[in-house]
PDB file of C-alpha atoms in Angstrom:
ATOM      1  CA  GLY C   9     -11.704 -11.760  -5.678  1.00 66.00           C
ATOM      2  CA  GLU C  10     -11.725  -9.956  -2.658  1.00 77.00           C
ATOM      3  CA  ASN C  11     -14.002  -6.242  -2.200  1.00 90.00           C
ATOM      4  CA  VAL C  12     -12.752  -4.031   0.559  1.00 94.00           C
ATOM      5  CA  GLU C  13     -14.651  -1.078   1.063  1.00 95.00           C
ATOM      6  CA  GLN C  14     -13.653   2.166   3.456  1.00 96.00           C
ATOM      7  CA  HIS C  15     -15.879   3.759   5.374  1.00 97.00           C
ATOM      8  CA  PRO C  16     -15.722   7.546   6.000  1.00 97.00           C
ATOM      9  CA  SER C  17     -13.466   8.656   2.393  1.00 96.00           C
ATOM     10  CA  THR C  18     -13.460  11.834   3.923  1.00 97.00           C
ATOM     11  CA  LEU C  19     -13.522  13.015   8.010  1.00 98.00           C
ATOM     12  CA  SER C  20     -13.085  15.960   9.883  1.00 98.00           C
ATOM     13  CA  VAL C  21     -11.946  15.375  13.836  1.00 97.00           C
ATOM     14  CA  GLN C  22     -11.404  18.261  15.675  1.00 98.00           C
ATOM     15  CA  GLU C  23      -8.087  18.333  17.910  1.00 98.00           C
ATOM     16  CA  GLY C  24      -8.237  15.663  20.818  1.00 97.00           C
ATOM     17  CA  ASP C  25     -11.285  14.547  19.485  1.00 98.00           C
ATOM     18  CA  SER C  26     -11.308  10.743  18.333  1.00 98.00           C
ATOM     19  CA  ALA C  27     -12.263   8.941  14.631  1.00 98.00           C
ATOM     20  CA  VAL C  28     -12.396   6.116  13.111  1.00 98.00           C
ATOM     21  CA  ILE C  29     -12.248   4.631  10.093  1.00 98.00           C
ATOM     22  CA  LYS C  30     -14.019   1.124   8.863  1.00 98.00           C
ATOM     23  CA  CYS C  31     -13.030  -1.434   6.272  1.00 98.00           C
ATOM     24  CA  THR C  32     -15.058  -3.975   5.166  1.00 97.00           C
ATOM     25  CA  TYR C  33     -14.225  -6.880   3.146  1.00 96.00           C
ATOM     26  CA  SER C  34     -15.294  -9.694   1.376  1.00 94.00           C
ATOM     27  CA  ASP C  35     -12.675 -12.906   1.336  1.00 90.00           C
ATOM     28  CA  SER C  36     -13.291 -15.125   4.224  1.00 89.00           C
ATOM     29  CA  ALA C  37      -9.902 -16.432   3.915  1.00 88.00           C
ATOM     30  CA  SER C  38      -8.497 -12.764   5.212  1.00 90.00           C
ATOM     31  CA  ASN C  39      -6.473 -13.170   7.683  1.00 90.00           C
ATOM     32  CA  TYR C  40      -3.996 -10.255   8.267  1.00 92.00           C
ATOM     33  CA  PHE C  41      -5.237  -6.678   8.628  1.00 95.00           C
ATOM     34  CA  PRO C  42      -2.842  -3.556   8.404  1.00 95.00           C
ATOM     35  CA  TRP C  43      -3.360  -0.065   8.574  1.00 97.00           C
ATOM     36  CA  TYR C  44      -1.662   2.099   6.593  1.00 97.00           C
ATOM     37  CA  LYS C  45      -1.102   5.936   6.891  1.00 98.00           C
ATOM     38  CA  GLN C  46       0.068   8.110   3.488  1.00 97.00           C
ATOM     39  CA  GLU C  47       1.224  11.610   3.987  1.00 96.00           C
ATOM     40  CA  LEU C  48       0.822  14.355   1.468  1.00 92.00           C
ATOM     41  CA  GLY C  49       3.805  12.973  -1.370  1.00 91.00           C
ATOM     42  CA  LYS C  50       5.467   9.878   0.152  1.00 94.00           C
ATOM     43  CA  GLY C  51       4.803   6.082   0.446  1.00 95.00           C
ATOM     44  CA  PRO C  52       2.557   4.109   2.118  1.00 96.00           C
ATOM     45  CA  GLN C  53       3.590   3.740   6.646  1.00 97.00           C
ATOM     46  CA  LEU C  54       1.864   0.887   8.355  1.00 96.00           C
ATOM     47  CA  ILE C  55       0.449   1.592  11.464  1.00 97.00           C
ATOM     48  CA  ILE C  56      -1.142  -1.331  13.324  1.00 97.00           C
ATOM     49  CA  ASP C  57      -1.927  -4.888  12.107  1.00 94.00           C
ATOM     50  CA  ILE C  58      -3.506  -7.535  13.618  1.00 93.00           C
ATOM     51  CA  ARG C  59      -3.644 -11.418  13.313  1.00 89.00           C
ATOM     52  CA  SER C  60      -6.824 -13.182  12.459  1.00 81.00           C
ATOM     53  CA  ASN C  61      -5.780 -15.155  15.946  1.00 79.00           C
ATOM     54  CA  VAL C  62      -6.530 -12.025  17.827  1.00 80.00           C
ATOM     55  CA  GLY C  63      -9.835  -9.602  17.737  1.00 90.00           C
ATOM     56  CA  GLU C  64      -8.395  -6.083  19.503  1.00 94.00           C
ATOM     57  CA  LYS C  65      -4.375  -4.425  19.516  1.00 95.00           C
ATOM     58  CA  LYS C  66      -3.432  -1.006  20.853  1.00 96.00           C
ATOM     59  CA  ASP C  67      -0.693   0.899  20.403  1.00 94.00           C
ATOM     60  CA  GLN C  68      -0.308   4.669  22.377  1.00 96.00           C
ATOM     61  CA  ARG C  69      -2.859   6.201  20.223  1.00 98.00           C
ATOM     62  CA  ILE C  70      -4.222   3.607  17.690  1.00 98.00           C
ATOM     63  CA  ALA C  71      -5.609   0.744  17.802  1.00 98.00           C
ATOM     64  CA  VAL C  72      -7.446  -2.146  15.907  1.00 97.00           C
ATOM     65  CA  THR C  73     -10.218  -4.298  16.499  1.00 97.00           C
ATOM     66  CA  LEU C  74     -11.258  -7.470  14.329  1.00 96.00           C
ATOM     67  CA  ASN C  75     -14.563  -8.466  14.170  1.00 95.00           C
ATOM     68  CA  LYS C  76     -14.327 -11.514  11.322  1.00 93.00           C
ATOM     69  CA  THR C  77     -17.795 -12.991  12.250  1.00 92.00           C
ATOM     70  CA  ALA C  78     -19.522  -9.575  10.578  1.00 94.00           C
ATOM     71  CA  LYS C  79     -16.123  -9.602   8.011  1.00 95.00           C
ATOM     72  CA  HIS C  80     -14.920  -5.474   9.216  1.00 96.00           C
ATOM     73  CA  PHE C  81     -11.621  -4.336  11.039  1.00 97.00           C
ATOM     74  CA  SER C  82     -11.853  -0.668  11.939  1.00 98.00           C
ATOM     75  CA  LEU C  83      -8.772   2.033  12.757  1.00 98.00           C
ATOM     76  CA  HIS C  84      -9.209   3.646  16.203  1.00 98.00           C
ATOM     77  CA  ILE C  85      -7.374   6.910  16.840  1.00 98.00           C
ATOM     78  CA  THR C  86      -8.115   8.532  20.066  1.00 98.00           C
ATOM     79  CA  GLU C  87      -6.587  12.529  20.923  1.00 98.00           C
ATOM     80  CA  THR C  88      -5.485  13.540  17.038  1.00 98.00           C
ATOM     81  CA  GLN C  89      -3.285  15.897  16.725  1.00 97.00           C
ATOM     82  CA  PRO C  90      -2.404  18.010  13.997  1.00 97.00           C
ATOM     83  CA  GLU C  91       0.229  15.465  12.936  1.00 97.00           C
ATOM     84  CA  ASP C  92      -2.848  12.859  12.217  1.00 98.00           C
ATOM     85  CA  SER C  93      -3.999  14.460   9.117  1.00 98.00           C
ATOM     86  CA  ALA C  94      -3.673  11.546   6.430  1.00 97.00           C
ATOM     87  CA  VAL C  95      -5.035  10.095   4.150  1.00 97.00           C
ATOM     88  CA  TYR C  96      -5.012   6.201   5.617  1.00 98.00           C
ATOM     89  CA  PHE C  97      -6.389   2.303   4.276  1.00 97.00           C
ATOM     90  CA  CYS C  98      -7.028  -0.793   4.867  1.00 97.00           C
ATOM     91  CA  ALA C  99      -4.995  -3.966   3.010  1.00 94.00           C
ATOM     92  CA  PRO C 100      -6.697  -6.446   4.307  1.00 93.00           C
ATOM     93  CA  GLY C 101      -5.453 -10.580   3.032  1.00 87.00           C
ATOM     94  CA  ASP C 102      -4.854 -14.495   3.029  1.00 78.00           C
ATOM     95  CA  ASP C 103      -2.153 -14.647   0.931  1.00 74.00           C
ATOM     96  CA  LYS C 104      -2.350 -10.977  -1.441  1.00 78.00           C
ATOM     97  CA  ILE C 105      -3.629  -7.973  -0.027  1.00 80.00           C
ATOM     98  CA  ILE C 106      -6.013  -5.959  -0.949  1.00 88.00           C
ATOM     99  CA  PHE C 107      -5.884  -1.435  -0.073  1.00 93.00           C
ATOM    100  CA  GLY C 108      -8.755   0.143   0.560  1.00 94.00           C
ATOM    101  CA  LYS C 109     -10.393   3.038  -1.387  1.00 94.00           C
ATOM    102  CA  GLY C 110      -8.164   5.175   1.052  1.00 96.00           C
ATOM    103  CA  THR C 111     -10.446   7.613   4.549  1.00 97.00           C
ATOM    104  CA  ARG C 112      -8.695  11.220   3.885  1.00 97.00           C
ATOM    105  CA  LEU C 113      -8.397  12.313   7.641  1.00 98.00           C
ATOM    106  CA  HIS C 114      -8.164  16.315   8.808  1.00 97.00           C
ATOM    107  CA  ILE C 115      -7.535  17.873  12.106  1.00 97.00           C
ATOM    108  CA  LEU C 116      -8.957  20.857  12.460  1.00 96.00           C
ATOM    109  CA  PRO C 117      -7.726  23.140  14.676  1.00 92.00           C
TER     110      PRO C 117
ATOM    111  CA  ASN Z  13      19.648   1.911   5.863  1.00 76.00           C
ATOM    112  CA  ALA Z  14      19.059   3.638   2.644  1.00 83.00           C
ATOM    113  CA  GLY Z  15      15.838   1.531   3.549  1.00 94.00           C
ATOM    114  CA  VAL Z  16      13.336   1.555  -0.747  1.00 97.00           C
ATOM    115  CA  THR Z  17      14.340   3.090  -2.471  1.00 97.00           C
ATOM    116  CA  GLN Z  18      13.230   4.445  -6.615  1.00 97.00           C
ATOM    117  CA  THR Z  19      14.505   6.098  -9.473  1.00 97.00           C
ATOM    118  CA  PRO Z  20      13.562   8.327 -11.173  1.00 97.00           C
ATOM    119  CA  LYS Z  21      11.554  10.371  -9.243  1.00 96.00           C
ATOM    120  CA  PHE Z  22       9.569  12.278 -11.671  1.00 96.00           C
ATOM    121  CA  GLN Z  23       9.627  11.087 -15.613  1.00 96.00           C
ATOM    122  CA  VAL Z  24       6.723  12.448 -18.477  1.00 97.00           C
ATOM    123  CA  LEU Z  25       6.787  10.579 -21.375  1.00 97.00           C
ATOM    124  CA  LYS Z  26       5.152  10.607 -24.935  1.00 97.00           C
ATOM    125  CA  THR Z  27       3.117   7.449 -26.200  1.00 98.00           C
ATOM    126  CA  GLY Z  28       5.174   5.250 -26.949  1.00 97.00           C
ATOM    127  CA  GLN Z  29       7.619   5.710 -25.712  1.00 97.00           C
ATOM    128  CA  SER Z  30       9.144   3.437 -23.288  1.00 97.00           C
ATOM    129  CA  MET Z  31      10.954   3.790 -19.981  1.00 96.00           C
ATOM    130  CA  THR Z  32      11.729   1.352 -17.081  1.00 97.00           C
ATOM    131  CA  LEU Z  33      11.298   2.108 -13.399  1.00 98.00           C
ATOM    132  CA  GLN Z  34      13.942   1.089 -11.048  1.00 97.00           C
ATOM    133  CA  CYS Z  35      13.814   0.497  -7.506  1.00 98.00           C
ATOM    134  CA  ALA Z  36      15.622  -1.544  -5.124  1.00 98.00           C
ATOM    135  CA  GLN Z  37      15.947  -2.327  -1.074  1.00 97.00           C
ATOM    136  CA  ASP Z  38      18.993  -2.958   1.222  1.00 95.00           C
ATOM    137  CA  MET Z  39      16.316  -4.751   4.131  1.00 93.00           C
ATOM    138  CA  ASN Z  40      17.298  -8.535   2.626  1.00 92.00           C
ATOM    139  CA  HIS Z  41      13.375  -8.817   1.686  1.00 92.00           C
ATOM    140  CA  ASN Z  42      12.174 -12.389   0.342  1.00 90.00           C
ATOM    141  CA  SER Z  43       9.357 -10.845  -1.511  1.00 91.00           C
ATOM    142  CA  MET Z  44       8.751  -6.776  -3.676  1.00 93.00           C
ATOM    143  CA  TYR Z  45       5.820  -5.098  -5.142  1.00 94.00           C
ATOM    144  CA  TRP Z  46       5.251  -2.871  -8.056  1.00 97.00           C
ATOM    145  CA  TYR Z  47       1.470  -1.145  -7.454  1.00 97.00           C
ATOM    146  CA  ARG Z  48       0.377   2.593  -9.113  1.00 97.00           C
ATOM    147  CA  GLN Z  49      -2.325   4.316  -7.305  1.00 97.00           C
ATOM    148  CA  ASP Z  50      -4.385   7.206  -9.105  1.00 94.00           C
ATOM    149  CA  PRO Z  51      -6.481   9.481  -7.998  1.00 84.00           C
ATOM    150  CA  GLY Z  52      -9.986   7.587  -5.882  1.00 77.00           C
ATOM    151  CA  MET Z  53      -8.463   4.671  -6.532  1.00 79.00           C
ATOM    152  CA  GLY Z  54      -5.786   2.700  -3.869  1.00 87.00           C
ATOM    153  CA  LEU Z  55      -3.114   1.235  -4.175  1.00 94.00           C
ATOM    154  CA  ARG Z  56      -3.328  -1.441  -6.884  1.00 94.00           C
ATOM    155  CA  LEU Z  57      -1.172  -4.683  -7.258  1.00 94.00           C
ATOM    156  CA  ILE Z  58       0.417  -4.168 -10.736  1.00 96.00           C
ATOM    157  CA  TYR Z  59       3.801  -7.505  -9.734  1.00 96.00           C
ATOM    158  CA  TYR Z  60       4.966  -8.971  -7.779  1.00 92.00           C
ATOM    159  CA  SER Z  61       8.148 -11.253  -6.926  1.00 92.00           C
ATOM    160  CA  ALA Z  62       7.913 -13.659  -4.128  1.00 88.00           C
ATOM    161  CA  SER Z  63      11.304 -14.282  -4.500  1.00 88.00           C
ATOM    162  CA  GLU Z  64      14.499 -13.955  -6.383  1.00 88.00           C
ATOM    163  CA  GLY Z  65      14.195 -15.578 -10.023  1.00 88.00           C
ATOM    164  CA  THR Z  66       9.658 -15.782  -9.600  1.00 91.00           C
ATOM    165  CA  THR Z  67       7.856 -13.383 -10.120  1.00 94.00           C
ATOM    166  CA  ASP Z  68       3.585 -13.044  -9.938  1.00 93.00           C
ATOM    167  CA  LYS Z  69       1.017 -10.993 -12.204  1.00 94.00           C
ATOM    168  CA  GLY Z  70      -1.676  -8.830  -9.554  1.00 92.00           C
ATOM    169  CA  GLU Z  71      -4.572  -6.937 -10.098  1.00 91.00           C
ATOM    170  CA  VAL Z  72      -3.328  -4.940 -13.129  1.00 95.00           C
ATOM    171  CA  PRO Z  73      -0.272  -6.649 -15.225  1.00 97.00           C
ATOM    172  CA  ASN Z  74      -1.735  -5.545 -19.075  1.00 96.00           C
ATOM    173  CA  GLY Z  75       1.285  -3.389 -20.881  1.00 96.00           C
ATOM    174  CA  TYR Z  76       3.802  -4.134 -18.274  1.00 98.00           C
ATOM    175  CA  ASN Z  77       6.911  -6.733 -17.302  1.00 97.00           C
ATOM    176  CA  VAL Z  78       9.316  -6.840 -14.308  1.00 98.00           C
ATOM    177  CA  SER Z  79      12.635  -8.150 -14.273  1.00 97.00           C
ATOM    178  CA  ARG Z  80      13.447  -9.555 -10.270  1.00 95.00           C
ATOM    179  CA  LEU Z  81      17.660  -8.024 -11.142  1.00 88.00           C
ATOM    180  CA  ASN Z  82      19.144  -9.679  -8.200  1.00 95.00           C
ATOM    181  CA  LYS Z  83      17.155  -9.929  -4.685  1.00 94.00           C
ATOM    182  CA  ARG Z  84      17.616  -6.524  -4.014  1.00 96.00           C
ATOM    183  CA  GLU Z  85      16.389  -5.251  -6.946  1.00 97.00           C
ATOM    184  CA  PHE Z  86      13.840  -5.296  -9.129  1.00 97.00           C
ATOM    185  CA  SER Z  87      12.707  -3.011 -12.140  1.00 98.00           C
ATOM    186  CA  LEU Z  88       9.278  -2.635 -14.240  1.00 98.00           C
ATOM    187  CA  ARG Z  89       9.401  -1.939 -17.945  1.00 98.00           C
ATOM    188  CA  LEU Z  90       6.658   0.437 -19.657  1.00 97.00           C
ATOM    189  CA  GLU Z  91       7.349  -1.164 -23.099  1.00 93.00           C
ATOM    190  CA  SER Z  92       4.558   1.241 -24.776  1.00 96.00           C
ATOM    191  CA  ALA Z  93       3.901   3.571 -22.986  1.00 97.00           C
ATOM    192  CA  ALA Z  94      -0.067   5.366 -22.762  1.00 97.00           C
ATOM    193  CA  PRO Z  95      -2.256   7.976 -21.869  1.00 97.00           C
ATOM    194  CA  SER Z  96      -3.597   5.670 -19.046  1.00 96.00           C
ATOM    195  CA  GLN Z  97      -0.701   4.872 -16.719  1.00 97.00           C
ATOM    196  CA  THR Z  98      -0.114   8.229 -16.221  1.00 97.00           C
ATOM    197  CA  SER Z  99       0.558   7.315 -12.292  1.00 97.00           C
ATOM    198  CA  VAL Z 100       2.204   7.135  -9.258  1.00 97.00           C
ATOM    199  CA  TYR Z 101       3.865   3.970  -8.772  1.00 98.00           C
ATOM    200  CA  PHE Z 102       5.753   3.104  -5.502  1.00 98.00           C
ATOM    201  CA  CYS Z 103       8.213  -0.193  -4.740  1.00 97.00           C
ATOM    202  CA  ALA Z 104       7.826  -2.218  -2.074  1.00 95.00           C
ATOM    203  CA  SER Z 105       9.411  -5.070  -0.332  1.00 94.00           C
ATOM    204  CA  SER Z 106       8.522  -7.541   2.338  1.00 91.00           C
ATOM    205  CA  ASP Z 107      11.017  -9.862   4.800  1.00 85.00           C
ATOM    206  CA  TRP Z 108       7.015 -12.085   4.339  1.00 74.00           C
ATOM    207  CA  GLY Z 109       6.907 -14.680   1.557  1.00 62.00           C
ATOM    208  CA  ARG Z 110       4.387 -16.921  -0.266  1.00 56.00           C
ATOM    209  CA  GLY Z 111       1.643 -17.493   1.867  1.00 55.00           C
ATOM    210  CA  THR Z 112       2.434 -15.115   4.930  1.00 64.00           C
ATOM    211  CA  LEU Z 113       1.713 -11.915   4.999  1.00 78.00           C
ATOM    212  CA  GLY Z 114       3.697  -8.663   7.040  1.00 84.00           C
ATOM    213  CA  GLU Z 115       4.649  -5.364   7.098  1.00 90.00           C
ATOM    214  CA  GLN Z 116       5.884  -3.925   3.352  1.00 92.00           C
ATOM    215  CA  PHE Z 117       8.048  -1.163   3.184  1.00 94.00           C
ATOM    216  CA  PHE Z 118       7.376   1.234   0.989  1.00 96.00           C
ATOM    217  CA  GLY Z 119       9.287   3.484  -1.001  1.00 97.00           C
ATOM    218  CA  PRO Z 120       8.696   7.150  -1.967  1.00 96.00           C
ATOM    219  CA  GLY Z 121       7.345   6.372  -5.498  1.00 97.00           C
ATOM    220  CA  THR Z 122       8.239   8.436  -8.844  1.00 97.00           C
ATOM    221  CA  ARG Z 123       5.325  10.341 -10.460  1.00 97.00           C
ATOM    222  CA  LEU Z 124       4.881   9.106 -14.397  1.00 97.00           C
ATOM    223  CA  THR Z 125       3.313  11.224 -17.322  1.00 97.00           C
ATOM    224  CA  VAL Z 126       2.304   9.962 -20.679  1.00 97.00           C
ATOM    225  CA  LEU Z 127       1.263  12.790 -22.356  1.00 96.00           C
TER     226      LEU Z 127
END
């Protein structure tokens, strides 16, 4: 089955700086690569996703980059703000998605 | 639209008791999912339903049963609760069908404690 790993597990970033979270996966058949954000006490919410025919996608301060050859994709958040503090999950998949264990992002004032 | 709703929000059970977690979505989605979330483990899929009338096992189905009552509702049943089932349970729905993945919409979760 799919093996999904996220790094780092915890990340502290000064407000205004950039944050990068990396997700590696094992199933070469994966063709869908989403990132979810989970705030305290809530369910996860999709923030950005990409499909295997695209290498990069950007939505304002958030971007996702995909390297299918190396089987990893990354979440990039620029100009971080306090409301970016949350847990972020990658969830790559083919016919089913498998969630990574999450990265806790702290934005420091 | 309420999106995905779950009841109850909190529940405490004793070992061996049974209960059903309810989930409903008003987005006319075909697919629905049940996950459990434990500290440091991410979300693990328990069961899913790709369409009304079908259900399939996920990663951790043991100890659970599900019913896709109609297109809107997908329930999760614990027949004989065990302390290992203490977790936060999330229901989700998606407009994408089998073989094609897309955004999943999550409910607010049910926090279950089994003593």
